[in-house]
Short mmCIF file of C-alpha atoms in Angstrom, two decimals:
data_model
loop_
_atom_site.label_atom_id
_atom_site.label_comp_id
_atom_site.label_asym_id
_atom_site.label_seq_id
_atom_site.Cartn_x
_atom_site.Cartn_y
_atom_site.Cartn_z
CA UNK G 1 -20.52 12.10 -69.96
CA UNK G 2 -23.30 11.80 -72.78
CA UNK G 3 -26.41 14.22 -73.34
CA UNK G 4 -29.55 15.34 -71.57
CA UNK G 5 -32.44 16.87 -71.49
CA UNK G 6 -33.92 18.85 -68.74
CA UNK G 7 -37.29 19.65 -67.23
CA UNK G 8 -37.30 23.60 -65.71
CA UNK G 9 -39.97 25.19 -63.70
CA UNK G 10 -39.67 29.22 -64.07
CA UNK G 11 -35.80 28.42 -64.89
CA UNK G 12 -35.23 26.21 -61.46
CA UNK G 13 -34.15 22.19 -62.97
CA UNK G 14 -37.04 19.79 -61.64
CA UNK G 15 -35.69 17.20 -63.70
CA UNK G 16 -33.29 15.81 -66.02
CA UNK G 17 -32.79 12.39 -68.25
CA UNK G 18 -29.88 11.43 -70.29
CA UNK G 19 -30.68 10.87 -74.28
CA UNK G 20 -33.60 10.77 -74.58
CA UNK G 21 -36.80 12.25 -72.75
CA UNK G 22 -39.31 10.78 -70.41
CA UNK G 23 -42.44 9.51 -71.74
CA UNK G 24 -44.08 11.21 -68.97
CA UNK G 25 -43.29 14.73 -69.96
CA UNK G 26 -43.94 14.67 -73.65
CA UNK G 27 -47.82 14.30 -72.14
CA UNK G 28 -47.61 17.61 -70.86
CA UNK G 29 -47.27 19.21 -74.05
CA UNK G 30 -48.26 19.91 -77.48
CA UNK G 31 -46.30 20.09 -80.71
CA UNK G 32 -47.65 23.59 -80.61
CA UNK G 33 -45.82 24.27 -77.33
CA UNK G 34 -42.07 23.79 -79.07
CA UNK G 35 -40.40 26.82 -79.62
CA UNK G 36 -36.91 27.97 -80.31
CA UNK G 37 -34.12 30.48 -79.17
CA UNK G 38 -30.69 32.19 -79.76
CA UNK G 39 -29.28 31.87 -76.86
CA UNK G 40 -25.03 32.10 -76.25
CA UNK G 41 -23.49 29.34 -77.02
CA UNK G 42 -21.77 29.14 -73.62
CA UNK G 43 -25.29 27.95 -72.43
CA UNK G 44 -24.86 24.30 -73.86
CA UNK G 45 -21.07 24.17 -74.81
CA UNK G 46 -17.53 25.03 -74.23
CA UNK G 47 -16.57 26.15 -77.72
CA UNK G 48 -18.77 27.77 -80.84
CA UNK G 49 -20.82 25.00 -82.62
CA UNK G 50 -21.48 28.13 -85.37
CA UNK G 51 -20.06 31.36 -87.17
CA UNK G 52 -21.04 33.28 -84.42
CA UNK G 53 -21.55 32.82 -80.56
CA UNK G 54 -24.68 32.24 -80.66
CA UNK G 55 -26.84 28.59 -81.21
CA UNK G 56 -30.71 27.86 -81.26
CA UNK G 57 -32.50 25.73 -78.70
CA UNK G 58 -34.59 23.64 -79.42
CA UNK G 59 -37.15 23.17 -76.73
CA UNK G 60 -41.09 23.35 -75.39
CA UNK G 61 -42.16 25.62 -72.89
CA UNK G 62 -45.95 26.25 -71.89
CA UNK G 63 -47.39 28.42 -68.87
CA UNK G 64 -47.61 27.20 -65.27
CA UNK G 65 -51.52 27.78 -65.58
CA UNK G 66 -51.66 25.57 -68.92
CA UNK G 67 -49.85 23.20 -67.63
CA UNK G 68 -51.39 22.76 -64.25
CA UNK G 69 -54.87 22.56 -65.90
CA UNK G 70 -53.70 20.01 -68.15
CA UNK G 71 -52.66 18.15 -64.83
CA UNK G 72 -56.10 18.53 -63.18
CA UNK G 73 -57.72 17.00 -66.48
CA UNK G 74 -55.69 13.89 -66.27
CA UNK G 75 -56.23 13.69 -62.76
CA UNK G 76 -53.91 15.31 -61.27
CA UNK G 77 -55.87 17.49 -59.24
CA UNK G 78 -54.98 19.42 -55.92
CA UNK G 79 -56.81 17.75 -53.23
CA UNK G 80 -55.03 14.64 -54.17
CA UNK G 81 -51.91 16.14 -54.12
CA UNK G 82 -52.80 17.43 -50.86
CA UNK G 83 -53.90 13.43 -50.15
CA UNK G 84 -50.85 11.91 -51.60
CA UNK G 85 -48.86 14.08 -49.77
CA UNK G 86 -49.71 13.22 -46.15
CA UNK G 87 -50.30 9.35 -47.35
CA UNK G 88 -46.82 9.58 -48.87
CA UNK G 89 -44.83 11.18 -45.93
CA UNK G 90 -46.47 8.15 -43.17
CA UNK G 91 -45.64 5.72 -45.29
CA UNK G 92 -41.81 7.32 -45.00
CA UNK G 93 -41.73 7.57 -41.86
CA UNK G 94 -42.63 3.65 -41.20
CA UNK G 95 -40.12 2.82 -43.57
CA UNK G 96 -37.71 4.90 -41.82
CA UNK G 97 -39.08 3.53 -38.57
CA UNK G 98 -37.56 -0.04 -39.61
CA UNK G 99 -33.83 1.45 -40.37
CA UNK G 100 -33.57 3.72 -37.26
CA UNK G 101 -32.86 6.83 -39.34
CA UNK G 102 -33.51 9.39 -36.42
CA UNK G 103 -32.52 12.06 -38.76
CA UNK G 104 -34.33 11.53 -42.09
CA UNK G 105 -37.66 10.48 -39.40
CA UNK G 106 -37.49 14.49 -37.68
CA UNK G 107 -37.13 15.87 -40.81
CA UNK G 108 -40.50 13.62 -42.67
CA UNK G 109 -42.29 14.54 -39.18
CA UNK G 110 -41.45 18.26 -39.70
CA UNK G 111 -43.20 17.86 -43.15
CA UNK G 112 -45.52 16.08 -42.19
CA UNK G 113 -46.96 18.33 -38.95
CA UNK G 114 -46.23 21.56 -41.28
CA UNK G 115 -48.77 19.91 -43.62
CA UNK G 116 -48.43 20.60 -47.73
CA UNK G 117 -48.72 24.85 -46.92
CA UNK G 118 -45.78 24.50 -45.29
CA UNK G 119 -43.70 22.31 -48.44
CA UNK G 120 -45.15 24.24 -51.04
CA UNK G 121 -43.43 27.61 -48.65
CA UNK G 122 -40.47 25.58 -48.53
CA UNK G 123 -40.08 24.91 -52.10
CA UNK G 124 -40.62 28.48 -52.99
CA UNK G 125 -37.70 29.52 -50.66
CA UNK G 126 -36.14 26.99 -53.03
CA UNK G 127 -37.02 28.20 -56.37
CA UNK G 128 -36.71 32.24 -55.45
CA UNK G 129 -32.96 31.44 -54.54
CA UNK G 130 -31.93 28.70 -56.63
CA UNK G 131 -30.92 26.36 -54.13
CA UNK G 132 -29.72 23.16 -55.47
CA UNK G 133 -27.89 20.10 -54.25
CA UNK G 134 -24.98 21.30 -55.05
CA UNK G 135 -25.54 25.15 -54.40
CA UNK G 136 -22.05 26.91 -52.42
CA UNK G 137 -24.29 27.80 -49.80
CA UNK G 138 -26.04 24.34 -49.07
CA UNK G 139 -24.65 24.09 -45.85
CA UNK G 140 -26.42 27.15 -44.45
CA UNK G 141 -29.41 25.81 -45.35
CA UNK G 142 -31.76 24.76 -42.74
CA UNK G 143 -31.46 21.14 -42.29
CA UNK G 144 -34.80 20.48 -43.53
CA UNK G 145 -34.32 22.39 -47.25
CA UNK G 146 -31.00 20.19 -46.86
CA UNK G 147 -33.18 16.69 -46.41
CA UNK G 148 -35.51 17.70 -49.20
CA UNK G 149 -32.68 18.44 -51.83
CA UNK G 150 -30.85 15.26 -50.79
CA UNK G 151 -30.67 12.38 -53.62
CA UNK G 152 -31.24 9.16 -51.74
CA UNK G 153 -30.05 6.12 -53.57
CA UNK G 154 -31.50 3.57 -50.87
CA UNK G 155 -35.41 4.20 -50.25
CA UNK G 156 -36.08 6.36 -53.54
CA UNK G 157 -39.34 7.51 -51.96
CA UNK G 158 -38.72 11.29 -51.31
CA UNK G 159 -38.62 13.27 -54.40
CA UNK G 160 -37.92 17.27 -53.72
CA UNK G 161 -39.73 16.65 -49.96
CA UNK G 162 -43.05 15.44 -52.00
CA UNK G 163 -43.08 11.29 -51.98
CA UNK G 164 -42.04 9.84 -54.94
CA UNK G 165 -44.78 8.79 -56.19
CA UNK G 166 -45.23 9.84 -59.68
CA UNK G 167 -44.35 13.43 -61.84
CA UNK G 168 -47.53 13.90 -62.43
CA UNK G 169 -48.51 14.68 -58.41
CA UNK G 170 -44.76 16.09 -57.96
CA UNK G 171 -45.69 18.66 -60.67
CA UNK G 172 -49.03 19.25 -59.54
CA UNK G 173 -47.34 20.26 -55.88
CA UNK G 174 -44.46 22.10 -57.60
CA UNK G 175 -47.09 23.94 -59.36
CA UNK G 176 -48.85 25.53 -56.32
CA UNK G 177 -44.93 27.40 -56.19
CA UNK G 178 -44.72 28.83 -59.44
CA UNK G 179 -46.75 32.14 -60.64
CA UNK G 180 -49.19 31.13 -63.13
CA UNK G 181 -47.25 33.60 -65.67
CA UNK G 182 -43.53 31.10 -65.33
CA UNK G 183 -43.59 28.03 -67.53
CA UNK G 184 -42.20 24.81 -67.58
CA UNK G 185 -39.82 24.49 -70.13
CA UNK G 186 -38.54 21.18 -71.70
CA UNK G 187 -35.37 22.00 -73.29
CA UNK G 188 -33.98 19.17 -75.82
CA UNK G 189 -31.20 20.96 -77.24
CA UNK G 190 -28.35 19.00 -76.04
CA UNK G 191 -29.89 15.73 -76.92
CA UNK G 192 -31.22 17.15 -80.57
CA UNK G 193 -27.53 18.48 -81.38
CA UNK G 194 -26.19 15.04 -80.35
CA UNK G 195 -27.91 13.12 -82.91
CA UNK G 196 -30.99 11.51 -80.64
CA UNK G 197 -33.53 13.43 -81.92
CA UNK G 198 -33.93 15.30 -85.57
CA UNK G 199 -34.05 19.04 -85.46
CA UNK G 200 -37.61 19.20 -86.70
CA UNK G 201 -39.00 16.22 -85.49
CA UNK G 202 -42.03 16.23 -83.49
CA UNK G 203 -40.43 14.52 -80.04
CA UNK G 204 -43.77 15.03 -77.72
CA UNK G 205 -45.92 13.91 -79.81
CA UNK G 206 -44.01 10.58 -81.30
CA UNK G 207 -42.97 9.91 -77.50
CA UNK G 208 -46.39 10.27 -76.21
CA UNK G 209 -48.22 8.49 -79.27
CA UNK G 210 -46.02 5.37 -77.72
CA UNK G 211 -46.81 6.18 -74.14
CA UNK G 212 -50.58 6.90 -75.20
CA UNK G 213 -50.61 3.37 -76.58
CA UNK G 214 -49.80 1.28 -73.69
CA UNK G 215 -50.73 3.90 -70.42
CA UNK G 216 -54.26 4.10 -69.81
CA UNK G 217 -53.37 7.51 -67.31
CA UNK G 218 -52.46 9.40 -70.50
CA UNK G 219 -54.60 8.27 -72.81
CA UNK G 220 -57.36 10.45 -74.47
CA UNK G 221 -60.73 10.87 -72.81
CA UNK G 222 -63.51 9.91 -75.22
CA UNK G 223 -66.84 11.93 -74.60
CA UNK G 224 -69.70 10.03 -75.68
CA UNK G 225 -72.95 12.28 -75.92
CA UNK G 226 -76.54 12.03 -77.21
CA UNK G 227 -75.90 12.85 -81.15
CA UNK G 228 -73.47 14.04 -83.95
CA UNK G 229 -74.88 17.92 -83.30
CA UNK G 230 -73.38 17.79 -79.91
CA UNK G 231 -70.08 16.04 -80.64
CA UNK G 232 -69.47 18.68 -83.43
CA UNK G 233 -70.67 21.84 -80.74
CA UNK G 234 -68.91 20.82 -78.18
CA UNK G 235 -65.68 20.01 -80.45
CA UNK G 236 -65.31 23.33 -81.67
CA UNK G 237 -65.91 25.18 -78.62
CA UNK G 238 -63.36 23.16 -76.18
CA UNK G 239 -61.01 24.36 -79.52
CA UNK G 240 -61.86 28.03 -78.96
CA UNK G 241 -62.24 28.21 -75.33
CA UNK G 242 -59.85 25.47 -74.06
CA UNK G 243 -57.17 25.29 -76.71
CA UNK G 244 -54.51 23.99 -74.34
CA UNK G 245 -56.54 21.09 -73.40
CA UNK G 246 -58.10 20.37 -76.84
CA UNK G 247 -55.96 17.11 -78.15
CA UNK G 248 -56.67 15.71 -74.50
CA UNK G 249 -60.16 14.86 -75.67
CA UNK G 250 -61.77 12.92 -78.44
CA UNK G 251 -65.48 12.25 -79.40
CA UNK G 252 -67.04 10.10 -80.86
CA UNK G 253 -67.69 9.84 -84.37
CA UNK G 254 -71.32 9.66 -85.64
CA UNK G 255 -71.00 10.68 -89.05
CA UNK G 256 -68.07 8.05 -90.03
CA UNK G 257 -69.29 5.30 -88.61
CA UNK G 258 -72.99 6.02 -89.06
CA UNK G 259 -73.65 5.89 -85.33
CA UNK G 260 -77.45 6.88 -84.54
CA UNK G 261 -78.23 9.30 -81.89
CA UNK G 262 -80.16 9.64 -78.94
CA UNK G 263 -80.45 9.16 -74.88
CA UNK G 264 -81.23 5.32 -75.22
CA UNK G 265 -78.52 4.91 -77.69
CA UNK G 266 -75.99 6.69 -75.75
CA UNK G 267 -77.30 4.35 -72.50
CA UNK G 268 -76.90 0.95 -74.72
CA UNK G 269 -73.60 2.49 -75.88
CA UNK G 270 -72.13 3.09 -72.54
CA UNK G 271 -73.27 -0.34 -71.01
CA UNK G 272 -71.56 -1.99 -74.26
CA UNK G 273 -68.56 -0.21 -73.92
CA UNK G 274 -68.06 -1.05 -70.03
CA UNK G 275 -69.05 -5.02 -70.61
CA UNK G 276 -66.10 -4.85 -73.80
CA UNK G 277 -63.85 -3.91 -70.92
CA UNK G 278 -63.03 -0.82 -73.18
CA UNK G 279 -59.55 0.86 -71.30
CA UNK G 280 -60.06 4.35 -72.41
CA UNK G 281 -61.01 7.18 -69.92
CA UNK G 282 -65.05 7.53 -70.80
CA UNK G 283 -67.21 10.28 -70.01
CA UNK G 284 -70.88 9.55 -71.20
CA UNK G 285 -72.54 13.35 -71.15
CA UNK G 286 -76.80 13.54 -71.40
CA UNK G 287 -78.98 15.81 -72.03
CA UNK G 288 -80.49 17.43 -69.15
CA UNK G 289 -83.87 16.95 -70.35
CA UNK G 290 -86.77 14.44 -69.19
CA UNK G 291 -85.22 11.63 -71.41
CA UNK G 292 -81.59 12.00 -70.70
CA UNK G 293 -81.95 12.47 -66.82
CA UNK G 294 -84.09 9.22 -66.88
CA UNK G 295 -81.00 7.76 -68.41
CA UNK G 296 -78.91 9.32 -66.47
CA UNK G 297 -80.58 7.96 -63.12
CA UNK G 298 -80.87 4.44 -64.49
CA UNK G 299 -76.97 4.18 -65.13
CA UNK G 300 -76.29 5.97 -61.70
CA UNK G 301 -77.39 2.38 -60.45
CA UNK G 302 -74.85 0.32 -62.07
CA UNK G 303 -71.38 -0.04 -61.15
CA UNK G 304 -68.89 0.77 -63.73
CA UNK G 305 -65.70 0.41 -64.08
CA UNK G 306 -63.56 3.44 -62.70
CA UNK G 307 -62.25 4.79 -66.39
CA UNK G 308 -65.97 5.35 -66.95
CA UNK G 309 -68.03 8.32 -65.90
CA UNK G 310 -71.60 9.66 -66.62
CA UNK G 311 -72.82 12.93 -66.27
CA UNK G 312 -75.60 15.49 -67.35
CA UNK G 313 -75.58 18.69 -68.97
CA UNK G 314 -75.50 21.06 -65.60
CA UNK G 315 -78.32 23.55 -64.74
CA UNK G 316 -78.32 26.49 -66.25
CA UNK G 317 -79.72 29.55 -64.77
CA UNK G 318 -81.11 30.77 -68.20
CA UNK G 319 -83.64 28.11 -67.67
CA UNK G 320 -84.88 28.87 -64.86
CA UNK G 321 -86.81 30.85 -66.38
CA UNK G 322 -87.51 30.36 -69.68
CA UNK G 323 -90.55 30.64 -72.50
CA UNK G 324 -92.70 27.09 -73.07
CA UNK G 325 -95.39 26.43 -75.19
CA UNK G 326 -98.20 24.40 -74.00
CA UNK G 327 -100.65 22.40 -75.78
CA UNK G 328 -102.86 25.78 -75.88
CA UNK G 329 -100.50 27.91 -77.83
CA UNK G 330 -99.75 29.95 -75.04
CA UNK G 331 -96.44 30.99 -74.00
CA UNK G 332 -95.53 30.98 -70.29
CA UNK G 333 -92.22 31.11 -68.46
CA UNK G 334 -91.29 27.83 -66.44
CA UNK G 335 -88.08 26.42 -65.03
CA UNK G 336 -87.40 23.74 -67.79
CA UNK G 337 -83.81 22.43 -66.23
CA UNK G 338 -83.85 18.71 -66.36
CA UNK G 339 -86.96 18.78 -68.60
CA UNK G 340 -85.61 20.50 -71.89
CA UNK G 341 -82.15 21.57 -71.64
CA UNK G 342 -80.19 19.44 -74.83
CA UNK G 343 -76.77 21.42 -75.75
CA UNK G 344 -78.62 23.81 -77.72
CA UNK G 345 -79.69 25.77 -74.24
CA UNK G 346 -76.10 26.45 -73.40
CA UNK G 347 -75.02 28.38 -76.66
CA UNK G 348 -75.50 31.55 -75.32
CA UNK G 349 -78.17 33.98 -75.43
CA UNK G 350 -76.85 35.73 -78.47
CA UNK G 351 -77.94 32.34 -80.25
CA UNK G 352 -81.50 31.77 -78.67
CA UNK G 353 -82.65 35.45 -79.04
CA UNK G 354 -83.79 36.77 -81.89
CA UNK G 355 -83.16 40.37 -83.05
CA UNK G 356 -86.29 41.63 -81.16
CA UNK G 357 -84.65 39.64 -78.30
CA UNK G 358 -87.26 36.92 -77.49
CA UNK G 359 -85.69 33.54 -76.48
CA UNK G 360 -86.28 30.35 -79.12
CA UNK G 361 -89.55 29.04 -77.11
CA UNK G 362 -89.22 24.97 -75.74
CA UNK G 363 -92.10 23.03 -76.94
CA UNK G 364 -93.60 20.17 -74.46
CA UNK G 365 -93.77 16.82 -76.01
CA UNK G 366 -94.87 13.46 -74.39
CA UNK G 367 -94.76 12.58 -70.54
CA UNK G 368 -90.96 10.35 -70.10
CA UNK G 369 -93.08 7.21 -68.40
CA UNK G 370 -89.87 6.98 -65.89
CA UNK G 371 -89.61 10.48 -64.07
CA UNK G 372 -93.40 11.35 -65.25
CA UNK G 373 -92.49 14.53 -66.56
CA UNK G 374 -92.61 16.34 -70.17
CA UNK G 375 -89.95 16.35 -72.64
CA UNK G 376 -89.32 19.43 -73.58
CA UNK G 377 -87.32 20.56 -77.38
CA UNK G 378 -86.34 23.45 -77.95
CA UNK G 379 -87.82 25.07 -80.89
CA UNK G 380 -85.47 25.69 -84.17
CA UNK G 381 -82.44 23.80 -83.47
CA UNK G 382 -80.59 23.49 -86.85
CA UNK G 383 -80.91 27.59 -86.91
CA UNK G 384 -79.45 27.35 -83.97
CA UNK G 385 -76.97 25.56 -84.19
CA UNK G 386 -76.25 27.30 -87.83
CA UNK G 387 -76.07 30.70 -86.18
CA UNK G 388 -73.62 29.08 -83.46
CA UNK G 389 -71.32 27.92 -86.07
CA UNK G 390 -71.04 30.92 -87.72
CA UNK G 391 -70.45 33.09 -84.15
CA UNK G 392 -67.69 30.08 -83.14
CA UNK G 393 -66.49 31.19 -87.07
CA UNK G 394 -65.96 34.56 -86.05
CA UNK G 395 -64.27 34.18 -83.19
CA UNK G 396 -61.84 31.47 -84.67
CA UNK G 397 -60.96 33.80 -87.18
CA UNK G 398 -60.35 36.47 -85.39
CA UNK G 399 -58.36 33.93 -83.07
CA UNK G 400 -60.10 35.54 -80.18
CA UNK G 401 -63.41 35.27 -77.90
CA UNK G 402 -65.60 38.64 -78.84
CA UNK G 403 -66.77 40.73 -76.09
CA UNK G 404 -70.35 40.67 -77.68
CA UNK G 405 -70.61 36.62 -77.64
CA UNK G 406 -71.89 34.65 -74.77
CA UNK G 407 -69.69 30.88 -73.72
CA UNK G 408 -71.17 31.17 -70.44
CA UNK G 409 -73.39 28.32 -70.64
CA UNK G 410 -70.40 26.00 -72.96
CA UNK G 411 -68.52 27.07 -70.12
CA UNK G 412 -70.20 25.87 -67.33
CA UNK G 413 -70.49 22.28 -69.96
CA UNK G 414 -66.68 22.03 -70.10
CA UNK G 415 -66.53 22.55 -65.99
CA UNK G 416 -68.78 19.64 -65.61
CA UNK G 417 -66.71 17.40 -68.07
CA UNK G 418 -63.11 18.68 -66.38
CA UNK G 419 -64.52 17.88 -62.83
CA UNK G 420 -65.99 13.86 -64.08
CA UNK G 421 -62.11 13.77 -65.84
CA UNK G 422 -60.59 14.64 -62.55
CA UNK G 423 -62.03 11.86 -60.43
CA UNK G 424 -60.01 9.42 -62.47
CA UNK G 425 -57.10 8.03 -60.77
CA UNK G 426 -54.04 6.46 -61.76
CA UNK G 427 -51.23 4.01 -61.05
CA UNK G 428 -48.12 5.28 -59.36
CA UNK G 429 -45.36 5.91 -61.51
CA UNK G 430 -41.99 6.66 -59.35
CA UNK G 431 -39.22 8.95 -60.63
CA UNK G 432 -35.84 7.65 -61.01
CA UNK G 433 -32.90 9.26 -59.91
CA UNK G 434 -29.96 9.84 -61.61
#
């Protein structure tokens, strides 16, 4: 009969696999996300396995929100779900068309003119009553929850009503089901008792260090930015703020390999990288400041390949505003977004004010020849960024955000870079049935 392992959503089986685990699902979790149980033994076998009746699990489990922002980061995001969906049903109901299956052609066009609203309704009926394929009551099921819960073994391209198309979209629909509170739970137990897997071996991440290595869709996004200060910000802060998205990101590595800094050398960096037909996911974040927006608009005018993106700091209301020094010595407040904003503008304004609260002042350098506007600096960046180190410190320590410490403008960063990750697309990947 052999072993298995099984994919849950809030307890209802999404999927299953015999021996050993897909290499899609290990990418939707962390080693931090495994866990273990006592649970009866009843749950997994017939007899005790133990002194007493009760055995561990061994499994992962992580929220419905964590995971379906991990989705959206990868891709996965809800308008193309939506997309997929209605692509995914036509192209059903043509192949349909050629076999003359009346039946299976009312049903798609049932899902199809109720839209995805109406499937993600239907597959909540499904989870709140635990309908299965081979649920007692199947048969007083309306015929379309019957259709959707069908395995077919001869066009494979209807998975749970959603087309088959790939787990990562079927999730992503699933998803829109579940209360953000349920989780989706990989439980290995059966597989790790049978001698697959060790009982403390790290199974997502050695399956998706393999998977990682030869899919582009699940590989790491690099973020390339303008110097080894913002790498290191930006590092610790998707680590405090994002901590269930953290190892889906990498950056690059000034300090090791001695890389210099820079808008220009981030543009040369980015055009080298494209022309080495580089397969990672790259996101190439400026400055939005004179220099790094005239970078920014340059590369806007090439055509790169699709695993690359470039983007700007965002605006930032703070600057709408905010204190500049002029060649007199006299400070003046002027809107300084896309003439002075580097990463430093977006640590909060418990970093840029001082204890009297007055805001760290920009100071106007030379005209950018391109866009014929200043470039502005901010004024004391490595106190800065010293004082933002120490709040991220705090916080870290006391292994939660304090009231008293602003991540709005970080925030609003991390948005930007989640959005540019999300217009990446991927390669369908069908599921198999069993």
């Amino acid at each position: 009969m052999g072993s298995f392992c099984t994919l849950a959503l809030n307890g209802y089986e999404i999927d299953q696999s015999k021996s050993y685990i897909s290499t899609s699902w290990s990418c939707f979790f962390t080693e931090e996300d495994r866990r273990s149980r006592m649970v009866p033994y009843q749950t997994y076998y017939s007899s005790p396995i133990a002194d007493d009746d009760n055995v561990p699990t061994c499994e992962y489990a992580a929220s419905a929100s964590a995971i379906k922002l991990r989705l959206e980061i990868m891709g996965y995001t809800l308008d193309k779900v939506k997309r997929k969906y209605s692509e995914g049903i036509e192209n059903a109901l043509l192949t349909r068309a050629q076999f003359d299956c009346e039946d299976d052609i009312d049903h798609l066009n049932t899902l199809k003119n109720g839209g995805f609203g109406y499937w993600v309704a239907l597959i909540k009926h499904i989870f709140e009553n635990n309908i299965t394929d081979y649920s007692e009551n199947l048969e007083q099921q309306e015929g379309i929850v019957r259709f959707m819960l069908e395995v077919d073994d001869i066009h494979q391209d209807i998975y749970l009503g959603y087309p088959n198309i790939g787990i990562g979209y079927v999730l992503r629909g699933l998803l829109e089901a579940a209360d953000p509170d349920s989780e989706l739970v990989l439980d290995l137990t059966d597989v790790v008792y049978s001698g697959y897997y060790g009982e403390k071996e790290p199974v997502c991440a050695h399956t998706a260090q393999s998977y990682l290595d030869s899919s582009l869709p699940f590989q790491k996004i690099i973020i390339l930015t303008e110097g080894a200060s913002d790498s290191k910000i930006l590092m610790k802060a998707l680590r405090l703020l994002y901590p269930q998205v953290s190892n889906y990101f990498s950056f690059l590595d000034f300090d090791d390999y001695k890389a210099e800094g820079g808008s220009a050398m981030l543009e040369k960096t980015v055009k080298s990288f494209a022309a080495a037909g580089i397969s990672n996911k790259i996101i190439a974040l400026f400055d939005y400041d004179a220099a790094g927006l005239a970078s920014f608009q340059r590369l806007k005018k090439i055509k790169f390949p699709e695993n690359f993106r470039i983007i700007s700091l965002p605006p930032i209301e703070l600057a709408d505003s905010y204190p500049t020094i002029g060649s007199d010595g006299m400070i003046k407040h002027e809107n300084v977004n896309g003439c002075a904003c580097s990463i430093e503008m977006y640590l909060g304004i418990d970093i840029l004010a001082d204890d009297a609260g007055h805001l760290a002042p920009v100071k106007w350098r030379s005209i950018e020849p391109q866009l014929k506007i200043f470039q502005g600096e901010i004024s004391g960046k490595a106190r800065l960024q010293k004082n933002y180190f120490k709040k991220a410190k705090a916080a870290q320590k006391k292994e939660a955000l304090q009231s008293d410490q602003d991540w709005s403008g970080l925030i609003s960063v991390f948005e930007r870079i989640f959005e540019a990750a999300a217009t990446m697309d991927h390669a369908p990947t069908p599921l198999k049935y069993i």
